[in-house]
Amino acid sequence: MNMASGAAVRNDKLIVDSVHGDIHLRPIERTVVDTASFQRLRHLKQLGMAQVTYPNATHTRFAHSIGVLGIMEHIIRVAKSPLGLSDEQQEDIRLAGLLHDVGHYPYSHLMEKVDKVQLAEEIVDGSSTINASVVKYPNHEEIGRLIVTKQDDLIHALGGLERATRVADLFTRETTSDPQLSKLIHSSMDMDRLDYLLRDAQAAGVPYGHIDLNYLLHNFRTSPSGMLGVDEKALTAVEHFLFARFFMHKTVYYHKTTFAIEEASRQLLRRVRDANKYNIPADGNAVKTIVSGTDLGTFTDAFVDRIIESAATDDDPVISALANCIRRRKPPKLLKEVCVLEPNQEQHHAGSTFRQNCRHQLRSLAEKHSLPLGRFLVCKTLPLTLEERGAQLTEEQARNLAPEEREELIKVFVRGDDEPVSVVNIRHSVLHICSNHFFQSYRLYFVSADGDPESLVHMLKSDVANWDAT
């Protein structure tokens, strides 16, 4: 018997999901779900290592993918007639929703972003030890394409390589796919986000992600040109959705403890890969080999867990300290955090001052306390905006975006107009003002180790207390 977020398969066509209720599976979708390639998603946590902070946040990419299919089922009812969708197109977009996350790495985004990790030594020296000629780890969408078009079980379940390629084109936004259909999976208000906000909020036990899903779904419309949007009467629900996403990032996804242990994991994986240890994929080509072959089933959270366990006794004191803080669930200590809410990412602010001081003073701090520089984690969250594309753009700039970028803006039908406009351009919407700002958190953590004096963290906090002062 299969399980989806604590809910059981009642028969061959219906799943009861704890977030969305009844979700109908067609025969081809049931066949896809039953493949080993899709079942792997049961062993990938949706929220990475967030269970360190939120103990119940152990739900999986499997449950989320079923949930996205459930939402897609509702939206297709709205879009199929105005868009003139054939039965085949409807099934393709349902399958794309079901398979959109099939390419995720162990612990979801954690391992995928190893190439973007900056070690403290590199920040201080203003350099990088990553070989520019080394093939970077592909993103999870590219990996998903490989899995869908290379794994025999999925190709067979989908009825052949031709359809597998069409489905992959939709969730990777290839030029061969319909951009309006791809928008259902990739946009500011897509089926992916609509599911994970509700699911993650429920698992974490926080109220911020509880959006008015049914009202949003019932107010989707399509224009004569085939543009998808939301009726103006649902504008408040759209605003609520975008604020919910904003607050979920601040509260859950960027939580200081979760972020700390995930950053420790990223830096551990980066250092282990640089040292060519514990069978971590050496580059992107090695990752592609894993996901294209018979080893795909081993590429789960347990893959990273084994590396962490092995690295706990490593001869390198930084590697062993990182591994032990993860396996013992003793996250790095936050020495200082500087949060900024600004209208312009280019202007100087307290966060950039803090990062500059980390670069110029961190080595002296480490030497003062006879500590390896690598036990300090200098990091920052991604800039967080209310509308990912529109927030940093004027109306004229938004109009000049490439078509695939314009598709990512949330569209709203106002005053009975036939064609929708971007929500950030509606002057009576709070987003017209708020979307021009971004939030970002700059943080300095310290990885404790056996033998450290109890007073060390207190002394370090005192030493860096004024590093954001101009």
Short mmCIF file of C-alpha atoms in Angstrom, two decimals, residues 60-340:
data_model
loop_
_atom_site.label_atom_id
_atom_site.label_comp_id
_atom_site.label_asym_id
_atom_site.label_seq_id
_atom_site.Cartn_x
_atom_site.Cartn_y
_atom_site.Cartn_z
CA THR A 60 8.66 14.20 1.50
CA ARG A 61 8.96 15.25 -2.12
CA PHE A 62 6.68 12.29 -2.87
CA ALA A 63 3.77 13.78 -0.90
CA HIS A 64 4.39 17.23 -2.39
CA SER A 65 4.42 15.88 -5.95
CA ILE A 66 1.08 14.12 -5.41
CA GLY A 67 -0.26 17.39 -3.99
CA VAL A 68 0.82 19.39 -7.03
CA LEU A 69 -1.04 16.92 -9.22
CA GLY A 70 -4.12 17.48 -7.07
CA ILE A 71 -4.00 21.24 -7.58
CA MET A 72 -3.28 20.79 -11.28
CA GLU A 73 -6.47 18.74 -11.52
CA HIS A 74 -8.48 21.77 -10.35
CA ILE A 75 -6.77 24.35 -12.55
CA ILE A 76 -7.08 22.28 -15.72
CA ARG A 77 -10.85 22.39 -15.30
CA VAL A 78 -10.60 26.18 -15.59
CA ALA A 79 -8.01 26.34 -18.37
CA LYS A 80 -8.89 23.45 -20.68
CA SER A 81 -11.77 25.09 -22.56
CA PRO A 82 -10.42 28.66 -22.99
CA LEU A 83 -6.98 27.32 -23.96
CA GLY A 84 -8.47 24.62 -26.15
CA LEU A 85 -6.46 21.91 -24.45
CA SER A 86 -6.67 18.49 -26.01
CA ASP A 87 -6.95 15.40 -23.83
CA GLU A 88 -3.29 14.71 -24.56
CA GLN A 89 -2.20 18.21 -23.50
CA GLN A 90 -4.21 17.91 -20.29
CA GLU A 91 -2.52 14.66 -19.44
CA ASP A 92 0.93 16.03 -20.32
CA ILE A 93 0.59 18.98 -17.93
CA ARG A 94 -0.76 16.70 -15.19
CA LEU A 95 2.26 14.43 -15.66
CA ALA A 96 4.61 17.43 -15.68
CA GLY A 97 3.14 18.53 -12.35
CA LEU A 98 3.54 15.03 -10.96
CA LEU A 99 7.16 14.74 -12.15
CA HIS A 100 8.37 18.32 -11.69
CA ASP A 101 10.49 17.43 -8.62
CA VAL A 102 11.71 14.00 -9.68
CA GLY A 103 15.22 15.39 -10.17
CA HIS A 104 15.82 16.67 -6.66
CA TYR A 105 19.11 15.91 -4.95
CA PRO A 106 19.43 14.38 -1.46
CA TYR A 107 17.95 16.81 1.08
CA SER A 108 16.35 18.71 -1.80
CA HIS A 109 18.18 21.99 -2.53
CA LEU A 110 20.96 21.41 -0.01
CA MET A 111 23.31 19.28 -2.12
CA GLU A 112 22.32 20.97 -5.38
CA LYS A 113 23.89 24.27 -4.29
CA VAL A 114 27.36 23.01 -3.31
CA ASP A 115 28.99 24.92 -6.16
CA LYS A 116 27.62 28.20 -4.77
CA VAL A 117 29.13 27.69 -1.33
CA GLN A 118 31.72 30.23 -0.22
CA LEU A 119 34.16 29.05 2.42
CA ALA A 120 35.38 31.51 5.02
CA GLU A 121 38.90 31.29 3.62
CA GLU A 122 37.63 32.33 0.18
CA ILE A 123 35.62 35.26 1.52
CA VAL A 124 38.62 36.53 3.50
CA ASP A 125 41.04 36.08 0.61
CA GLY A 126 38.63 37.22 -2.08
CA SER A 127 39.29 34.07 -4.09
CA SER A 128 37.77 30.70 -4.93
CA THR A 129 39.35 27.26 -4.85
CA ILE A 130 36.71 25.77 -7.17
CA ASN A 131 38.31 24.85 -10.48
CA ALA A 132 36.52 26.91 -13.14
CA SER A 133 36.93 24.09 -15.64
CA VAL A 134 35.07 21.59 -13.46
CA VAL A 135 31.51 20.89 -14.59
CA LYS A 136 29.12 22.25 -11.95
CA TYR A 137 26.34 20.19 -10.43
CA PRO A 138 23.25 20.55 -12.69
CA ASN A 139 20.10 22.07 -11.24
CA HIS A 140 17.30 19.72 -10.22
CA GLU A 141 15.25 20.50 -13.32
CA GLU A 142 18.06 19.35 -15.60
CA ILE A 143 18.47 16.26 -13.45
CA GLY A 144 14.71 15.69 -13.70
CA ARG A 145 14.91 15.81 -17.48
CA LEU A 146 17.67 13.19 -17.44
CA ILE A 147 15.69 10.91 -15.14
CA VAL A 148 12.48 11.19 -17.16
CA THR A 149 14.23 10.62 -20.49
CA LYS A 150 16.89 8.10 -19.42
CA GLN A 151 15.30 5.85 -16.80
CA ASP A 152 13.60 2.93 -18.54
CA ASP A 153 10.86 2.54 -15.93
CA LEU A 154 9.62 6.11 -16.47
CA ILE A 155 9.97 5.98 -20.24
CA HIS A 156 7.89 2.80 -20.28
CA ALA A 157 5.32 4.21 -17.82
CA LEU A 158 4.90 7.34 -19.95
CA GLY A 159 4.39 5.32 -23.11
CA GLY A 160 7.68 6.06 -24.83
CA LEU A 161 10.50 8.58 -25.19
CA GLU A 162 8.44 11.03 -27.27
CA ARG A 163 5.95 11.69 -24.49
CA ALA A 164 8.67 11.59 -21.82
CA THR A 165 10.46 14.38 -23.70
CA ARG A 166 7.27 16.45 -24.01
CA VAL A 167 6.61 16.18 -20.28
CA ALA A 168 10.21 17.08 -19.44
CA ASP A 169 9.98 20.10 -21.78
CA LEU A 170 7.05 21.43 -19.73
CA PHE A 171 8.70 21.33 -16.31
CA THR A 172 12.06 22.57 -17.63
CA ARG A 173 10.46 25.36 -19.71
CA GLU A 174 12.14 24.28 -22.93
CA THR A 175 11.31 26.37 -26.01
CA THR A 176 9.46 23.39 -27.46
CA SER A 177 6.87 23.51 -24.68
CA ASP A 178 3.80 25.74 -24.39
CA PRO A 179 4.82 28.70 -22.14
CA GLN A 180 1.30 29.10 -20.79
CA LEU A 181 1.23 25.47 -19.68
CA SER A 182 4.73 25.73 -18.21
CA LYS A 183 3.56 28.76 -16.24
CA LEU A 184 1.32 26.46 -14.22
CA ILE A 185 4.49 24.85 -12.87
CA HIS A 186 6.91 27.80 -12.93
CA SER A 187 5.68 31.27 -12.02
CA SER A 188 5.21 33.42 -8.95
CA MET A 189 1.87 31.72 -8.29
CA ASP A 190 2.27 28.25 -9.72
CA MET A 191 0.90 24.90 -8.61
CA ASP A 192 4.24 24.05 -6.99
CA ARG A 193 4.15 27.05 -4.62
CA LEU A 194 0.44 26.72 -3.94
CA ASP A 195 1.04 23.21 -2.62
CA TYR A 196 4.28 23.61 -0.71
CA LEU A 197 3.13 26.69 1.23
CA LEU A 198 0.16 24.83 2.64
CA ARG A 199 2.02 21.56 3.14
CA ASP A 200 5.09 23.11 4.75
CA ALA A 201 3.02 25.31 7.06
CA GLN A 202 0.99 22.32 8.21
CA ALA A 203 4.12 20.22 8.84
CA ALA A 204 5.98 23.02 10.63
CA GLY A 205 2.93 23.95 12.70
CA VAL A 206 2.97 27.62 11.72
CA PRO A 207 0.04 29.73 10.41
CA TYR A 208 1.86 31.79 7.79
CA GLY A 209 1.35 29.53 4.76
CA HIS A 210 -2.38 28.93 5.13
CA ILE A 211 -3.51 30.64 1.93
CA ASP A 212 -7.04 30.77 0.51
CA LEU A 213 -6.33 28.08 -2.07
CA ASN A 214 -9.89 27.28 -3.11
CA TYR A 215 -10.77 30.94 -3.72
CA LEU A 216 -7.62 31.42 -5.81
CA LEU A 217 -8.30 28.31 -7.89
CA HIS A 218 -11.92 29.30 -8.50
CA ASN A 219 -10.86 32.75 -9.71
CA PHE A 220 -8.30 31.71 -12.30
CA ARG A 221 -9.21 32.93 -15.78
CA THR A 222 -7.71 32.90 -19.24
CA SER A 223 -7.67 35.82 -21.68
CA PRO A 224 -8.55 35.69 -25.40
CA SER A 225 -4.81 35.47 -26.12
CA GLY A 226 -4.46 32.54 -23.74
CA MET A 227 -2.88 34.47 -20.85
CA LEU A 228 -3.56 32.98 -17.41
CA GLY A 229 -4.50 35.31 -14.57
CA VAL A 230 -6.68 35.83 -11.51
CA ASP A 231 -9.88 37.85 -11.35
CA GLU A 232 -9.55 41.22 -9.56
CA LYS A 233 -12.03 40.20 -6.87
CA ALA A 234 -9.39 37.71 -5.69
CA LEU A 235 -6.68 40.40 -5.45
CA THR A 236 -6.64 40.20 -1.64
CA ALA A 237 -6.11 36.43 -1.87
CA VAL A 238 -3.20 37.06 -4.26
CA GLU A 239 -1.69 39.58 -1.84
CA HIS A 240 -2.19 37.13 1.01
CA PHE A 241 -0.46 34.40 -1.01
CA LEU A 242 2.61 36.56 -1.71
CA PHE A 243 2.87 37.74 1.88
CA ALA A 244 2.46 34.13 3.04
CA ARG A 245 5.40 33.11 0.87
CA PHE A 246 7.42 36.03 2.24
CA PHE A 247 6.71 35.15 5.88
CA MET A 248 7.25 31.42 5.35
CA HIS A 249 10.74 32.20 4.07
CA LYS A 250 11.53 34.47 7.01
CA THR A 251 10.08 32.12 9.61
CA VAL A 252 10.65 28.58 8.32
CA TYR A 253 12.96 28.38 5.31
CA TYR A 254 15.47 30.95 6.63
CA HIS A 255 15.12 30.08 10.33
CA LYS A 256 18.47 30.75 11.97
CA THR A 257 18.86 27.20 13.32
CA THR A 258 17.71 25.39 10.19
CA PHE A 259 19.83 27.67 8.02
CA ALA A 260 22.84 27.05 10.28
CA ILE A 261 22.79 23.28 10.08
CA GLU A 262 22.07 23.34 6.35
CA GLU A 263 24.94 25.75 5.75
CA ALA A 264 27.20 23.47 7.80
CA SER A 265 26.07 20.59 5.58
CA ARG A 266 26.70 22.52 2.37
CA GLN A 267 30.16 23.55 3.53
CA LEU A 268 30.95 20.00 4.64
CA LEU A 269 29.94 18.61 1.24
CA ARG A 270 31.99 21.29 -0.51
CA ARG A 271 35.11 20.51 1.57
CA VAL A 272 34.66 16.76 1.18
CA ARG A 273 34.28 17.14 -2.58
CA ASP A 274 37.37 19.36 -2.79
CA ALA A 275 39.30 16.67 -0.88
CA ASN A 276 37.86 13.89 -3.10
CA LYS A 277 36.60 11.86 -0.13
CA TYR A 278 33.70 9.56 0.75
CA ASN A 279 32.55 8.93 -2.85
CA ILE A 280 30.80 12.25 -3.27
CA PRO A 281 30.27 13.04 -7.00
CA ALA A 282 33.39 14.87 -8.18
CA ASP A 283 31.49 17.07 -10.65
CA GLY A 284 28.30 17.48 -12.62
CA ASN A 285 29.18 14.69 -15.00
CA ALA A 286 29.43 12.27 -12.08
CA VAL A 287 25.98 13.36 -10.88
CA LYS A 288 24.55 12.80 -14.37
CA THR A 289 26.04 9.31 -14.41
CA ILE A 290 24.32 8.47 -11.12
CA VAL A 291 20.87 9.70 -12.12
CA SER A 292 21.01 8.21 -15.61
CA GLY A 293 21.99 4.73 -14.46
CA THR A 294 21.16 2.00 -11.99
CA ASP A 295 22.42 3.91 -8.93
CA LEU A 296 19.56 6.45 -8.95
CA GLY A 297 17.78 4.63 -6.13
CA THR A 298 20.74 5.23 -3.80
CA PHE A 299 20.74 8.99 -4.43
CA THR A 300 18.54 9.84 -1.43
CA ASP A 301 18.92 11.63 1.90
CA ALA A 302 20.76 8.53 3.13
CA PHE A 303 23.49 9.29 0.58
CA VAL A 304 24.36 12.51 2.44
CA ASP A 305 23.80 10.90 5.84
CA ARG A 306 26.52 8.34 5.05
CA ILE A 307 28.96 11.09 4.09
CA ILE A 308 28.26 12.97 7.33
CA GLU A 309 28.74 9.84 9.40
CA SER A 310 32.04 8.98 7.67
CA ALA A 311 33.36 12.55 7.92
CA ALA A 312 32.81 12.68 11.69
CA THR A 313 36.19 11.00 12.24
CA ASP A 314 38.04 12.80 9.46
CA ASP A 315 41.64 13.93 10.10
CA ASP A 316 40.77 17.47 8.99
CA PRO A 317 39.57 19.31 12.16
CA VAL A 318 37.20 21.54 10.19
CA ILE A 319 35.58 18.65 8.32
CA SER A 320 35.16 16.62 11.50
CA ALA A 321 33.75 19.62 13.42
CA LEU A 322 31.19 20.27 10.68
CA ALA A 323 30.17 16.62 10.49
CA ASN A 324 29.81 16.25 14.24
CA CYS A 325 27.71 19.37 14.68
CA ILE A 326 25.28 17.91 12.12
CA ARG A 327 25.16 14.31 13.35
CA ARG A 328 24.86 15.37 17.00
CA ARG A 329 22.24 17.98 16.14
CA LYS A 330 24.27 20.78 17.70
CA PRO A 331 23.89 23.51 15.08
CA PRO A 332 26.51 26.25 14.61
CA LYS A 333 26.10 29.16 17.00
CA LEU A 334 24.83 32.43 15.58
CA LEU A 335 27.39 35.08 16.53
CA LYS A 336 25.68 37.97 14.79
CA GLU A 337 22.83 38.60 12.37
CA VAL A 338 22.15 41.78 10.41
CA CYS A 339 18.75 42.04 8.69
CA VAL A 340 18.00 44.60 6.01
#
